[in-house]
C-alpha positions as CSV (number, residue, x, y, z in Angstrom):
1,X,-8.6,2.1,-26.7
2,X,-11.9,2.2,-28.4
3,X,-11.7,-1.4,-29.6
4,X,-12.0,-2.5,-25.9
5,X,-15.7,-1.5,-26.1
6,X,-16.5,-3.5,-29.2
7,X,-18.8,-6.5,-28.9
8,X,-16.8,-9.6,-28.0
9,X,-14.1,-7.7,-26.1
10,X,-13.8,-7.6,-22.3
11,X,-13.3,-4.3,-20.5
12,X,-10.4,-4.5,-18.1
13,X,-12.6,-2.7,-15.6
14,X,-14.8,-5.8,-15.3
15,X,-11.8,-7.8,-14.0
16,X,-10.1,-5.1,-11.9
17,X,-6.3,-5.0,-11.2
18,X,-6.1,-8.3,-9.3
19,X,-8.5,-10.1,-11.6
20,X,-6.4,-9.0,-14.6
21,X,-3.2,-10.2,-12.9
22,X,-4.8,-13.6,-12.1
23,X,-6.0,-14.0,-15.7
24,X,-2.6,-13.0,-17.2
25,X,-0.5,-15.2,-14.9
26,X,-2.8,-18.3,-14.5
27,X,-1.0,-20.3,-17.2
28,X,2.5,-19.2,-16.6
29,X,4.9,-22.0,-16.0
30,X,8.0,-22.0,-13.7
31,X,11.2,-22.9,-15.6
32,X,13.8,-22.2,-12.9
33,X,14.2,-23.9,-9.5
34,X,15.5,-20.5,-8.2
35,X,12.0,-19.0,-8.6
36,X,10.4,-19.8,-5.3
37,X,7.1,-18.0,-6.0
38,X,5.0,-17.0,-9.0
39,X,3.0,-13.8,-9.3
40,X,0.4,-13.1,-6.6
41,X,2.2,-11.9,-3.5
42,X,3.7,-8.6,-2.3
43,X,7.0,-9.7,-3.8
44,X,8.7,-12.5,-5.7
45,X,11.1,-14.7,-3.9
46,X,14.3,-15.9,-5.6
47,X,16.2,-18.7,-3.9
48,X,19.9,-19.4,-4.3
49,X,22.5,-21.5,-2.6
50,X,22.2,-21.3,1.2
51,X,19.5,-20.0,3.5
52,X,19.2,-16.4,2.3
53,X,16.6,-15.6,-0.4
54,X,16.1,-12.6,-2.5
55,X,12.7,-10.8,-2.5
56,X,11.8,-8.6,-5.4
57,X,8.8,-6.3,-6.0
58,X,8.0,-3.6,-8.5
59,X,5.7,-0.5,-8.5
60,X,4.6,2.0,-11.0
61,X,3.6,5.7,-10.4
62,X,1.9,7.7,-13.2
63,X,1.3,11.4,-13.2
64,X,-2.4,12.1,-13.2
65,X,-3.2,8.6,-12.0
66,X,-1.1,8.0,-8.8
67,X,0.0,11.6,-8.1
68,X,-0.9,15.2,-8.9
69,X,2.0,17.6,-9.1
70,X,-0.2,20.6,-8.4
71,X,0.0,19.7,-4.7
72,X,2.6,17.0,-4.5
73,X,6.2,18.5,-4.2
74,X,8.7,16.6,-6.2
75,X,10.8,16.1,-3.1
76,X,8.0,14.3,-1.4
77,X,7.1,12.3,-4.5
78,X,10.6,10.9,-4.7
79,X,10.5,9.9,-1.0
80,X,7.0,8.4,-1.3
81,X,7.8,6.3,-4.3
82,X,10.8,4.6,-2.6
83,X,8.7,4.0,0.6
84,X,5.8,2.5,-1.4
85,X,8.2,0.2,-3.3
86,X,10.1,-1.1,-0.3
87,X,6.9,-1.5,1.7
88,X,6.2,-4.6,-0.3
89,X,9.6,-6.1,0.7
90,X,8.8,-5.3,4.4
91,X,5.4,-7.1,4.0
92,X,7.3,-10.3,3.1
93,X,9.2,-10.0,6.5
94,X,12.3,-9.2,4.5
95,X,15.0,-6.5,4.8
96,X,15.0,-4.0,1.8
97,X,18.4,-3.5,0.4
98,X,18.3,-2.1,-3.2
99,X,16.1,-0.3,-5.7
100,X,16.2,0.3,-9.4
101,X,14.6,3.5,-10.6
102,X,13.1,3.8,-14.1
103,X,12.0,7.3,-15.1
104,X,10.2,8.6,-18.1
105,X,9.7,12.4,-18.3
106,X,8.4,14.9,-20.8
107,X,10.1,18.1,-21.8
108,X,8.1,20.2,-19.3
109,X,10.6,19.0,-16.6
110,X,13.9,20.8,-16.1
111,X,17.1,19.2,-14.8
112,X,16.5,21.0,-11.5
113,X,13.0,19.5,-11.1
114,X,14.4,16.0,-11.7
115,X,17.2,16.7,-9.2
116,X,14.5,17.6,-6.6
117,X,12.7,14.3,-7.3
118,X,16.0,12.4,-6.7
119,X,16.7,14.3,-3.5
120,X,13.5,12.9,-2.1
121,X,14.6,9.4,-3.2
122,X,18.0,9.9,-1.7
123,X,16.5,10.9,1.6
124,X,14.3,7.8,1.7
125,X,17.2,5.6,0.8
126,X,19.3,7.1,3.5
127,X,16.6,6.7,6.1
128,X,16.1,3.0,5.3
129,X,19.7,2.2,4.3
130,X,18.7,1.2,0.7
131,X,20.9,1.6,-2.3
132,X,20.0,2.8,-5.8
133,X,21.8,0.3,-8.0
134,X,20.5,1.1,-11.4
135,X,17.5,1.8,-13.7
136,X,16.7,3.5,-16.9
137,X,15.5,6.9,-18.2
138,X,13.4,7.8,-21.2
139,X,11.4,10.6,-22.7
140,X,7.6,10.6,-22.3
141,X,4.8,12.4,-24.2
142,X,2.4,12.4,-21.3
143,X,4.2,13.8,-18.2
144,X,6.1,11.6,-15.7
145,X,6.1,7.9,-15.2
146,X,8.1,6.2,-12.4
147,X,8.8,2.5,-12.0
148,X,10.6,1.4,-8.9
149,X,11.9,-2.2,-8.5
150,X,12.8,-3.0,-4.9
151,X,15.0,-5.9,-3.8
152,X,15.4,-7.3,-0.3
153,X,16.6,-10.4,1.4
154,X,15.6,-12.8,4.2
155,X,16.3,-16.4,5.3
156,X,13.8,-18.7,3.7
157,X,12.5,-19.6,7.1
158,X,11.6,-16.0,7.9
159,X,9.8,-15.0,4.7
160,X,6.0,-14.5,5.2
161,X,3.5,-14.9,2.4
162,X,-0.2,-14.0,2.1
163,X,-1.1,-17.7,1.9
164,X,-0.5,-18.9,5.5
165,X,-3.4,-17.5,7.6
166,X,-5.1,-20.2,9.7
167,X,-8.6,-20.4,11.1
168,X,-8.5,-18.9,14.6
169,X,-5.5,-16.7,14.0
170,X,-5.8,-13.1,15.3
171,X,-5.7,-10.3,12.7
172,X,-3.3,-7.4,13.6
173,X,-2.7,-4.0,12.0
174,X,0.1,-1.5,12.7
175,X,-0.3,2.2,13.3
176,X,-3.5,4.0,12.4
177,X,-5.6,4.0,9.3
178,X,-7.4,6.5,7.1
179,X,-5.2,9.5,7.7
180,X,-3.5,9.4,4.3
181,X,-6.8,9.3,2.5
182,X,-8.0,12.3,4.5
183,X,-4.8,14.1,3.7
184,X,-5.6,13.6,0.0
185,X,-9.1,14.9,0.5
186,X,-7.7,18.0,2.1
187,X,-5.3,18.6,-0.8
188,X,-8.1,18.0,-3.3
189,X,-10.2,20.5,-1.5
190,X,-7.5,23.2,-1.6
191,X,-7.0,22.4,-5.3
192,X,-10.6,23.2,-6.0
193,X,-10.5,26.4,-4.0
194,X,-7.4,27.5,-5.8
195,X,-9.0,26.8,-9.2
196,X,-12.0,28.9,-8.2
197,X,-9.9,31.8,-6.8
198,X,-6.1,31.8,-7.5
199,X,-5.7,34.5,-4.8
200,X,-6.8,32.3,-2.0
201,X,-4.2,30.9,0.4
202,X,-4.4,27.2,1.4
203,X,-5.9,26.4,4.8
204,X,-3.6,23.6,6.0
205,X,-2.8,24.6,9.6
206,X,-3.7,21.9,12.1
207,X,-3.7,19.1,9.5
208,X,0.1,18.5,9.5
209,X,-0.3,14.8,10.5
210,X,-2.7,14.1,7.6
211,X,-0.5,15.8,5.1
212,X,2.6,13.9,6.3
213,X,0.7,10.6,6.0
214,X,-0.3,11.4,2.4
215,X,2.9,13.1,1.2
216,X,5.6,11.5,3.2
217,X,4.5,8.1,4.4
218,X,6.8,5.6,6.2
219,X,7.1,1.9,5.9
220,X,7.1,-0.3,9.0
221,X,10.6,-1.8,9.1
222,X,10.4,-1.1,12.9
223,X,7.6,-3.6,13.3
224,X,9.5,-6.3,11.4
225,X,12.4,-5.7,13.9
226,X,10.0,-5.8,16.8
227,X,8.5,-9.1,15.7
228,X,12.0,-10.5,15.3
229,X,12.9,-9.4,18.8
230,X,9.7,-11.1,20.1
231,X,10.6,-14.2,18.1
232,X,7.2,-14.0,16.3
233,X,6.7,-15.0,12.7
234,X,3.3,-14.0,11.2
235,X,1.4,-16.7,9.5
236,X,0.4,-14.3,6.7
237,X,1.1,-10.6,6.0
238,X,0.4,-7.8,3.5
239,X,0.9,-4.1,3.4
240,X,-2.0,-1.6,3.3
241,X,-1.7,0.2,0.0
242,X,-5.2,-0.2,-1.5
243,X,-7.1,0.0,1.8
244,X,-7.7,-2.2,4.9
245,X,-10.7,-4.0,3.4
246,X,-9.2,-4.6,0.0
247,X,-5.8,-5.8,1.3
248,X,-7.3,-7.9,4.0
249,X,-9.5,-9.6,1.5
250,X,-6.5,-10.3,-0.7
251,X,-4.8,-12.0,2.2
252,X,-7.9,-14.0,3.0
253,X,-8.4,-15.0,-0.6
254,X,-4.8,-16.2,-0.9
255,X,-5.2,-18.2,2.3
256,X,-8.6,-19.5,1.4
257,X,-10.1,-18.1,4.6
258,X,-12.8,-15.8,5.9
259,X,-12.3,-13.0,8.5
260,X,-14.3,-11.2,11.1
261,X,-13.1,-7.7,12.2
262,X,-14.6,-5.3,14.7
263,X,-15.3,-1.7,13.8
264,X,-14.5,-0.6,17.4
265,X,-11.0,-2.0,17.2
266,X,-10.0,-0.3,13.9
267,X,-7.3,2.3,14.8
268,X,-8.1,5.8,13.7
269,X,-6.0,8.9,14.8
270,X,-8.1,11.6,16.5
271,X,-7.0,14.1,13.9
272,X,-8.2,11.8,11.1
273,X,-11.5,11.2,13.0
274,X,-12.1,15.0,13.3
275,X,-11.1,15.6,9.7
276,X,-13.6,12.9,8.5
277,X,-16.3,14.6,10.5
278,X,-15.4,18.0,8.9
279,X,-15.6,16.4,5.4
280,X,-18.9,14.6,6.2
281,X,-17.2,11.3,5.8
282,X,-17.5,8.1,7.9
283,X,-14.1,7.6,9.7
284,X,-14.5,3.9,9.6
285,X,-15.0,3.9,5.8
286,X,-12.0,6.1,5.4
287,X,-9.9,3.6,7.4
288,X,-11.4,0.6,5.5
289,X,-11.1,2.0,2.0
290,X,-8.7,5.0,1.9
291,X,-5.4,3.3,1.1
292,X,-1.8,4.5,1.0
293,X,-1.4,4.0,4.7
294,X,1.6,1.6,4.1
295,X,0.9,-0.1,7.4
296,X,0.9,-3.8,7.8
297,X,-1.8,-6.4,8.3
298,X,-0.5,-9.6,9.7
299,X,-2.0,-12.8,11.3
300,X,-0.7,-14.7,14.4
301,X,-1.8,-17.7,16.3
302,X,-4.2,-16.8,19.0
303,X,-1.8,-18.1,21.5
304,X,0.5,-15.1,20.7
305,X,-2.1,-12.4,21.4
306,X,-0.6,-11.4,24.8
307,X,2.7,-10.8,23.1
308,X,1.3,-8.0,20.9
309,X,-1.9,-6.7,22.3
310,X,-0.3,-4.2,24.7
311,X,2.0,-2.7,22.1
312,X,0.9,0.8,21.4
313,X,1.6,0.4,17.7
314,X,-0.1,-2.9,17.1
315,X,-3.9,-3.4,17.3
316,X,-5.8,-6.7,17.2
317,X,-8.8,-6.0,15.0
318,X,-10.3,-9.5,14.5
319,X,-9.9,-13.1,13.8
320,X,-9.5,-15.4,10.8
321,X,-12.4,-17.7,10.2
322,X,-13.3,-20.6,7.9
323,X,-13.9,-19.5,4.3
324,X,-17.5,-20.7,4.6
325,X,-18.2,-18.0,7.1
326,X,-17.3,-15.3,4.7
327,X,-15.6,-11.9,5.5
328,X,-17.5,-9.7,7.8
329,X,-17.3,-6.3,9.6
330,X,-18.9,-6.3,13.0
331,X,-20.2,-2.8,13.7
332,X,-20.2,-1.0,17.1
333,X,-23.9,-2.0,17.4
334,X,-23.1,-5.6,16.8
335,X,-24.5,-5.9,13.3
336,X,-22.5,-8.0,10.8
337,X,-21.9,-6.7,7.3
338,X,-20.0,-8.2,4.4
339,X,-16.5,-6.8,4.2
340,X,-16.3,-5.2,0.7
341,X,-13.2,-4.1,-1.3
342,X,-13.9,-0.4,-2.2
343,X,-10.4,0.9,-2.1
344,X,-8.0,1.8,-4.9
345,X,-9.1,0.4,-8.3
346,X,-6.4,0.5,-11.0
347,X,-8.9,0.0,-13.8
348,X,-12.2,1.8,-13.2
349,X,-14.6,2.4,-16.1
350,X,-13.7,6.1,-16.2
351,X,-10.0,5.3,-16.5
352,X,-9.1,7.2,-13.4
353,X,-9.1,6.7,-9.6
354,X,-11.9,4.9,-7.9
């Protein structure tokens, strides 16, 4: 709104998404003993009688902000929204169980289009054994808005927060990073080509992995099972939705720690590396700032390094340090640079994506 720019008003962009959340929730009081956490983690934890606790998280997806239907099939959008929502549950070391789906749509959508969206959701729910237990629908004047609330559960002793990282802990990531962002760059490139010449056919052959990572990501429930089998409980954990740098800094800030990560250890798929070169992009920056990987960052005591370092799907990329040492990226040449959050920004000055 225009009044945000008046003298005396603060632009939301000056705070950013997490700064705004901190400001809005700083004075909230807890009135119920069952509320085990307040805002500020991947999910809220609700405790009841017994050991099992409920973990809850919520995500919003807005047309034109979080997705572009020119190149995002509704089937894939439905799948991705469920995966993104339950990824927050997984990042708490909990098992996702239910989702509530809130949907607002304009009259440009037909029943068949909405059915296609829900088919994608149903597929994701079937893959992860998650139930759709409710929600709401409404009309919208500005396209499509989706809000997914995810619920999961875990014993209190198993739940992992962002706040527990200790000095000397190793920093681990799952999978590979940057491919989803490069898939987005590919789709945006083809969108521009199509706008210039509607007769042109998209050139997507050979980029299947990047497209899959962008349009049909997966959440790492398998890694949670693996850690359970190894009898390992991370000291802190967060999923990578905003980018490795941004989300790792969130974890460090919540734990009041610094971090040192090594560029040579950051996992980048060869296809993503080659695509970055084709786009004249730095593969490391794509991995650091791209986002939407839905992989996990977690910390473990250094004594547990041997338990995970040989797993092909887990990479040790650095170490947690004292907060006074700051957060640093050590380049391949050995130079140390401040680790900066340059990933997804929900409130940029332009009102769009960062």
